[in-house]
């Protein structure tokens, strides 16, 4: 066997790839079974103890761009934190009890940084208060907890890589750029933002290789984003929904071959129809228009309702259904939980004209 010549399909095959189809199918299937035990516990055996949350303290807090703070988090007594890979996110529980996901943007390969997590947070003035709390109320020494880093946007290290960041979507892509540079990959990163002063990490990116980084201000077109894709490249994209929509719609006509993306903010509502939610058996009935989520409408009446991902995977916004027929669109609840009336109103809806009565 010739071990010196790489097989022609080592880095992928042109056209539809059965392996990638299986990966995608696994990605669709895995979250649905996350909440179910894969192996049944033998009767009499104690339930496995849940992993305790990480106890963290703020070790750094500074403004690094307009409306963007960098937060450094460490164990209160020092020492290494659980390892992570580019693309990983941290679910933080803030002192107020709000839960928020943030991508880690440090360097996981740097041993000197093994005792610190770094995140960057943009202030969302009209958001749910999580970013305002981080900007205004968290100071060095403040305590908070987190779940261990999880990665739903893993970097696969393909030989040619195009990294597309919209605004604060640069956070998971910065460690990927570092990793691509370290591995000697053919990489390019495009960071689009509303203005130069609102885009963090410019110096760090230029220090990697200024020729491999492009900064764009304003709203980028598909050509702006994908024209640099090398033939057969893998594209990693993180940004707001309109940017992802542009990339997805133009992707098939580009020379790139694989698309990995992570969205922040709410997923676009596809095929939404108007319906209503009612707060309790005798409470007010609120109309949910076709282009809005039930969570958005509910939070106008109940601003304290918790949420985190806005995308139907974290379970934070869970409410209890009293009556009505929902259309579950989440990737979190099990069939049993749905049958028991659980509902995630950030993504789930109802048929046109239906009223969902909620225990609120
Ligand atoms: S906010 Fe995460 S599932 Fe609704």
Coordinates of C-alpha atoms and ligand atoms in Angstrom, one line a residue:
X1 CA 0.0 0.0 0.0
X2 CA 1.3 3.4 -0.9
X3 CA 1.4 5.4 2.4
X4 CA 3.1 8.5 0.9
X5 CA 0.3 9.6 -1.4
X6 CA -2.8 10.9 0.3
X7 CA -6.0 9.5 -1.1
X8 CA -7.8 11.9 -3.5
X9 CA -10.7 12.3 -1.1
X10 CA -8.7 12.9 2.0
X11 CA -10.0 16.4 2.4
X12 CA -13.5 15.7 1.0
X13 CA -15.2 14.9 -2.2
X14 CA -16.9 17.3 -4.6
X15 CA -20.7 17.4 -4.6
X16 CA -23.0 15.9 -2.0
X17 CA -21.0 14.2 0.6
X18 CA -22.7 11.2 2.4
X19 CA -20.4 11.7 5.4
X20 CA -21.5 15.3 5.8
X21 CA -25.1 14.3 5.4
X22 CA -24.6 11.8 8.2
X23 CA -22.9 14.5 10.4
X24 CA -25.9 16.8 9.7
X25 CA -28.4 14.1 10.5
X26 CA -26.5 13.4 13.8
X27 CA -26.6 17.1 14.6
X28 CA -30.4 17.1 14.1
X29 CA -30.8 13.9 16.1
X30 CA -28.4 14.4 19.0
X31 CA -30.1 17.4 20.7
X32 CA -33.5 15.6 20.6
X33 CA -32.1 12.8 22.7
X34 CA -29.9 14.9 25.0
X35 CA -32.6 14.9 27.6
X36 CA -33.1 11.2 27.5
X37 CA -31.0 8.6 29.2
X38 CA -29.2 6.6 26.5
X39 CA -28.7 3.7 28.9
X40 CA -31.4 2.7 31.4
X41 CA -30.2 2.8 35.0
X42 CA -30.6 -0.5 36.8
X43 CA -33.2 -0.4 39.5
X44 CA -31.7 0.3 42.9
X45 CA -28.6 2.0 41.5
X46 CA -28.3 5.6 42.7
X47 CA -28.9 8.3 40.1
X48 CA -25.6 9.8 38.7
X49 CA -24.8 13.0 40.5
X50 CA -25.0 16.1 38.2
X51 CA -21.8 17.9 37.5
X52 CA -21.5 20.7 40.0
X53 CA -21.4 24.2 38.5
X54 CA -18.0 26.0 38.2
X55 CA -17.5 28.7 40.8
X56 CA -15.9 31.7 39.1
X57 CA -14.8 35.2 40.1
X58 CA -14.3 38.1 37.8
X59 CA -10.6 38.7 37.4
X60 CA -10.8 41.4 34.7
X61 CA -13.4 43.7 33.3
X62 CA -12.6 46.3 30.7
X63 CA -14.1 48.1 27.7
X64 CA -12.4 46.9 24.5
X65 CA -14.6 48.5 21.8
X66 CA -17.7 50.7 21.8
X67 CA -20.3 48.9 23.8
X68 CA -18.1 45.8 24.2
X69 CA -16.6 44.7 27.5
X70 CA -14.1 41.9 27.9
X71 CA -14.6 39.8 31.0
X72 CA -11.9 37.5 32.4
X73 CA -13.1 34.8 34.8
X74 CA -11.0 32.6 37.1
X75 CA -11.6 30.1 39.9
X76 CA -11.8 32.1 43.2
X77 CA -8.8 30.2 44.6
X78 CA -6.9 30.0 41.3
X79 CA -5.9 26.9 39.4
X80 CA -6.7 25.5 36.0
X81 CA -10.2 25.6 34.6
X82 CA -11.8 22.8 32.5
X83 CA -10.2 22.7 29.0
X84 CA -12.1 23.8 25.9
X85 CA -11.7 24.0 22.1
X86 CA -12.4 26.8 19.6
X87 CA -16.1 27.4 19.2
X88 CA -17.0 26.4 22.8
X89 CA -19.5 28.4 24.8
X90 CA -20.0 29.0 28.5
X91 CA -23.4 29.2 30.1
X92 CA -23.1 31.8 32.9
X93 CA -25.5 32.3 35.7
X94 CA -25.2 35.9 36.6
X95 CA -25.6 37.2 40.2
X96 CA -29.2 38.2 39.3
X97 CA -30.0 34.6 38.3
X98 CA -30.1 35.4 34.6
X99 CA -28.5 32.8 32.4
X100 CA -26.6 33.7 29.3
X101 CA -24.4 31.9 26.8
X102 CA -21.1 33.4 25.6
X103 CA -18.4 32.1 23.3
X104 CA -15.0 31.7 24.8
X105 CA -12.5 33.9 23.0
X106 CA -9.2 33.3 24.7
X107 CA -6.5 30.9 23.5
X108 CA -7.2 27.3 24.6
X109 CA -3.7 26.2 23.5
X110 CA -1.9 28.8 25.6
X111 CA -0.9 27.1 28.9
X112 CA -0.5 30.5 30.5
X113 CA -4.2 31.1 30.0
X114 CA -5.4 27.8 31.4
X115 CA -6.6 29.3 34.6
X116 CA -8.7 32.0 32.9
X117 CA -11.8 32.1 30.7
X118 CA -12.2 35.2 28.5
X119 CA -15.5 36.4 27.0
X120 CA -16.6 39.6 25.3
X121 CA -20.1 41.0 25.7
X122 CA -21.9 43.6 23.6
X123 CA -24.3 45.8 25.5
X124 CA -27.8 45.3 24.2
X125 CA -29.7 48.3 25.5
X126 CA -33.1 47.0 24.8
X127 CA -32.3 43.3 25.6
X128 CA -33.3 41.2 28.6
X129 CA -30.8 42.9 31.0
X130 CA -28.0 40.3 30.9
X131 CA -25.5 42.4 29.0
X132 CA -26.4 45.5 31.0
X133 CA -25.8 43.6 34.2
X134 CA -22.4 42.4 32.9
X135 CA -21.4 45.9 31.8
X136 CA -22.7 47.9 34.7
X137 CA -22.9 45.6 37.8
X138 CA -20.1 43.1 37.5
X139 CA -16.8 44.2 38.9
X140 CA -13.5 42.5 39.6
X141 CA -14.0 40.1 42.4
X142 CA -17.8 39.5 41.7
X143 CA -18.7 35.8 41.9
X144 CA -20.8 33.9 39.5
X145 CA -21.3 30.3 38.3
X146 CA -21.1 28.5 35.0
X147 CA -21.6 25.2 33.4
X148 CA -18.5 23.6 31.9
X149 CA -17.8 24.8 28.3
X150 CA -19.8 23.0 25.6
X151 CA -19.1 23.1 21.9
X152 CA -21.8 23.1 19.3
X153 CA -19.6 24.9 16.7
X154 CA -16.5 22.9 16.6
X155 CA -13.6 23.8 14.4
X156 CA -12.6 20.9 12.2
X157 CA -9.3 22.3 10.9
X158 CA -10.0 21.8 7.2
X159 CA -7.0 22.8 4.9
X160 CA -8.8 25.9 3.5
X161 CA -11.0 27.9 5.8
X162 CA -13.0 31.1 5.5
X163 CA -14.1 32.6 8.8
X164 CA -17.0 35.1 8.6
X165 CA -17.9 37.2 11.7
X166 CA -20.7 39.6 12.1
X167 CA -20.3 42.1 15.0
X168 CA -19.7 40.3 18.3
X169 CA -19.9 37.0 16.3
X170 CA -16.1 37.4 16.2
X171 CA -15.8 35.8 19.6
X172 CA -15.9 32.1 18.6
X173 CA -13.9 32.8 15.4
X174 CA -11.0 34.5 17.0
X175 CA -9.8 31.2 18.6
X176 CA -10.4 29.4 15.3
X177 CA -8.2 32.0 13.5
X178 CA -5.5 31.4 16.0
X179 CA -5.8 27.6 15.6
X180 CA -5.8 27.9 11.8
X181 CA -2.6 30.0 12.0
X182 CA -1.0 27.6 14.4
X183 CA -1.8 24.6 12.1
X184 CA -0.6 26.5 9.0
X185 CA -3.9 26.3 7.2
X186 CA -5.0 28.4 4.3
X187 CA -7.3 30.7 6.2
X188 CA -8.9 34.1 5.8
X189 CA -11.2 36.0 8.2
X190 CA -13.7 38.7 7.4
X191 CA -15.1 40.7 10.2
X192 CA -18.1 42.9 9.4
X193 CA -19.4 45.5 11.8
X194 CA -21.5 48.6 11.9
X195 CA -18.3 50.8 12.6
X196 CA -14.6 50.3 13.1
X197 CA -14.8 51.4 16.7
X198 CA -17.4 48.8 17.5
X199 CA -15.3 45.8 16.4
X200 CA -13.1 44.3 19.0
X201 CA -9.9 42.2 18.6
X202 CA -8.7 44.0 15.5
X203 CA -5.1 44.2 16.8
X204 CA -5.1 40.6 17.8
X205 CA -6.3 39.5 14.4
X206 CA -3.8 41.7 12.6
X207 CA -1.0 40.3 14.8
X208 CA -1.8 36.8 13.5
X209 CA -1.4 37.8 9.9
X210 CA -2.7 41.1 8.5
X211 CA -2.9 39.7 5.0
X212 CA -5.4 37.1 6.1
X213 CA -7.9 39.5 7.8
X214 CA -10.4 41.8 6.2
X215 CA -12.5 44.4 8.1
X216 CA -15.8 45.6 6.5
X217 CA -18.1 48.2 7.9
X218 CA -21.8 48.5 7.0
X219 CA -24.0 45.7 5.7
X220 CA -21.9 43.2 3.7
X221 CA -23.2 41.6 0.5
X222 CA -22.9 37.9 -0.3
X223 CA -20.1 38.8 -2.7
X224 CA -18.3 40.7 0.1
X225 CA -18.5 37.6 2.3
X226 CA -18.0 34.7 0.0
X227 CA -15.8 36.0 -2.9
X228 CA -12.7 35.1 -0.9
X229 CA -13.7 31.5 -0.3
X230 CA -11.0 29.3 -1.7
X231 CA -12.2 26.3 -3.8
X232 CA -13.4 23.6 -1.5
X233 CA -13.1 25.7 1.6
X234 CA -15.0 25.2 4.8
X235 CA -16.8 28.4 5.8
X236 CA -17.4 29.1 9.5
X237 CA -19.9 31.9 10.1
X238 CA -21.2 33.5 13.3
X239 CA -23.3 36.6 13.3
X240 CA -26.8 38.0 13.3
X241 CA -29.6 36.2 11.4
X242 CA -29.6 38.5 8.3
X243 CA -25.9 37.8 7.7
X244 CA -26.4 34.1 8.1
X245 CA -29.3 34.2 5.7
X246 CA -27.2 36.0 3.1
X247 CA -24.4 33.5 3.4
X248 CA -26.8 30.5 3.3
X249 CA -28.6 31.8 0.2
X250 CA -25.4 32.4 -1.7
X251 CA -23.4 29.4 -0.5
X252 CA -24.3 26.9 -3.2
X253 CA -23.0 29.2 -5.9
X254 CA -19.7 29.8 -4.1
X255 CA -16.6 27.6 -4.5
X256 CA -16.8 26.6 -0.8
X257 CA -17.9 23.2 0.1
X258 CA -18.9 23.0 3.8
X259 CA -20.8 25.6 5.9
X260 CA -20.7 25.6 9.7
X261 CA -22.5 28.4 11.4
X262 CA -23.6 29.7 14.8
X263 CA -26.4 32.2 15.1
X264 CA -26.8 34.6 17.9
X265 CA -30.1 36.1 18.8
X266 CA -33.4 34.6 17.7
X267 CA -33.6 32.2 14.8
X268 CA -35.7 33.5 11.9
X269 CA -39.4 32.5 12.1
X270 CA -40.2 30.2 9.1
X271 CA -43.8 29.7 8.1
X272 CA -45.1 31.5 11.1
X273 CA -48.9 32.2 11.4
X274 CA -50.7 34.4 13.8
X275 CA -52.0 32.7 17.0
X276 CA -52.7 33.8 20.6
X277 CA -51.4 33.1 24.1
X278 CA -53.4 33.5 27.2
X279 CA -51.9 34.1 30.7
X280 CA -53.8 31.7 32.9
X281 CA -57.4 30.6 32.6
X282 CA -58.8 34.0 33.2
X283 CA -55.8 36.2 32.2
X284 CA -55.3 38.5 29.2
X285 CA -55.2 37.0 25.7
X286 CA -52.2 38.3 23.7
X287 CA -52.0 38.1 19.9
X288 CA -48.8 36.7 18.5
X289 CA -48.2 38.0 14.9
X290 CA -46.8 35.7 12.2
X291 CA -43.4 37.4 12.4
X292 CA -42.9 37.5 16.2
X293 CA -42.2 34.9 18.8
X294 CA -44.6 34.0 21.6
X295 CA -41.7 34.8 24.0
X296 CA -41.4 38.3 22.7
X297 CA -45.1 38.9 23.1
X298 CA -45.2 37.3 26.6
X299 CA -42.2 39.4 27.8
X300 CA -44.1 42.6 27.0
X301 CA -46.7 41.5 29.6
X302 CA -44.2 39.7 31.9
X303 CA -40.7 41.3 31.4
X304 CA -39.3 39.0 34.2
X305 CA -39.8 35.8 32.1
X306 CA -36.4 34.2 31.8
X307 CA -34.7 33.3 28.5
X308 CA -31.2 32.7 27.2
X309 CA -30.6 31.3 23.7
X310 CA -33.8 32.4 21.9
X311 CA -33.3 29.3 19.7
X312 CA -35.1 26.5 21.5
X313 CA -32.1 24.6 22.8
X314 CA -31.3 25.9 26.4
X315 CA -34.8 25.3 28.0
X316 CA -34.6 28.5 30.0
X317 CA -37.9 30.0 28.7
X318 CA -39.9 26.9 29.5
X319 CA -43.5 27.5 30.4
X320 CA -46.4 25.1 31.2
X321 CA -49.3 24.7 28.8
X322 CA -52.8 24.4 30.3
X323 CA -54.7 23.9 27.0
X324 CA -54.4 24.4 23.3
X325 CA -52.5 22.6 20.6
X326 CA -48.9 23.8 20.1
X327 CA -46.4 23.4 17.3
X328 CA -43.2 22.4 19.1
X329 CA -40.2 23.8 17.2
X330 CA -37.5 23.4 19.8
X331 CA -34.7 20.9 20.0
X332 CA -34.7 20.5 23.7
X333 CA -37.9 18.9 25.1
X334 CA -38.5 15.2 25.0
X335 CA -41.8 13.7 23.8
X336 CA -42.6 13.0 27.4
X337 CA -42.1 16.6 28.5
X338 CA -44.2 17.8 25.6
X339 CA -46.9 15.4 26.5
X340 CA -46.8 16.8 30.0
X341 CA -47.4 20.3 28.7
X342 CA -43.9 21.8 28.6
X343 CA -43.5 24.5 25.9
X344 CA -40.5 26.7 24.8
X345 CA -42.2 29.9 23.6
X346 CA -39.0 31.4 22.1
X347 CA -39.5 29.1 19.1
X348 CA -42.7 27.1 19.5
X349 CA -45.9 28.4 18.0
X350 CA -49.5 27.2 17.2
X351 CA -51.7 26.8 14.2
X352 CA -53.4 29.9 12.9
X353 CA -56.2 31.1 15.1
X354 CA -55.3 28.7 18.0
X355 CA -55.0 30.0 21.6
X356 CA -52.4 28.5 23.9
X357 CA -53.5 28.9 27.5
X358 CA -50.3 29.1 29.7
X359 CA -49.8 28.6 33.4
X360 CA -48.5 32.1 34.0
Ligands
LIG1 S1 -34.6 30.8 25.4 FE1 -33.5 29.0 25.2 S2 -35.0 27.5 24.8 FE2 -36.1 29.4 24.8

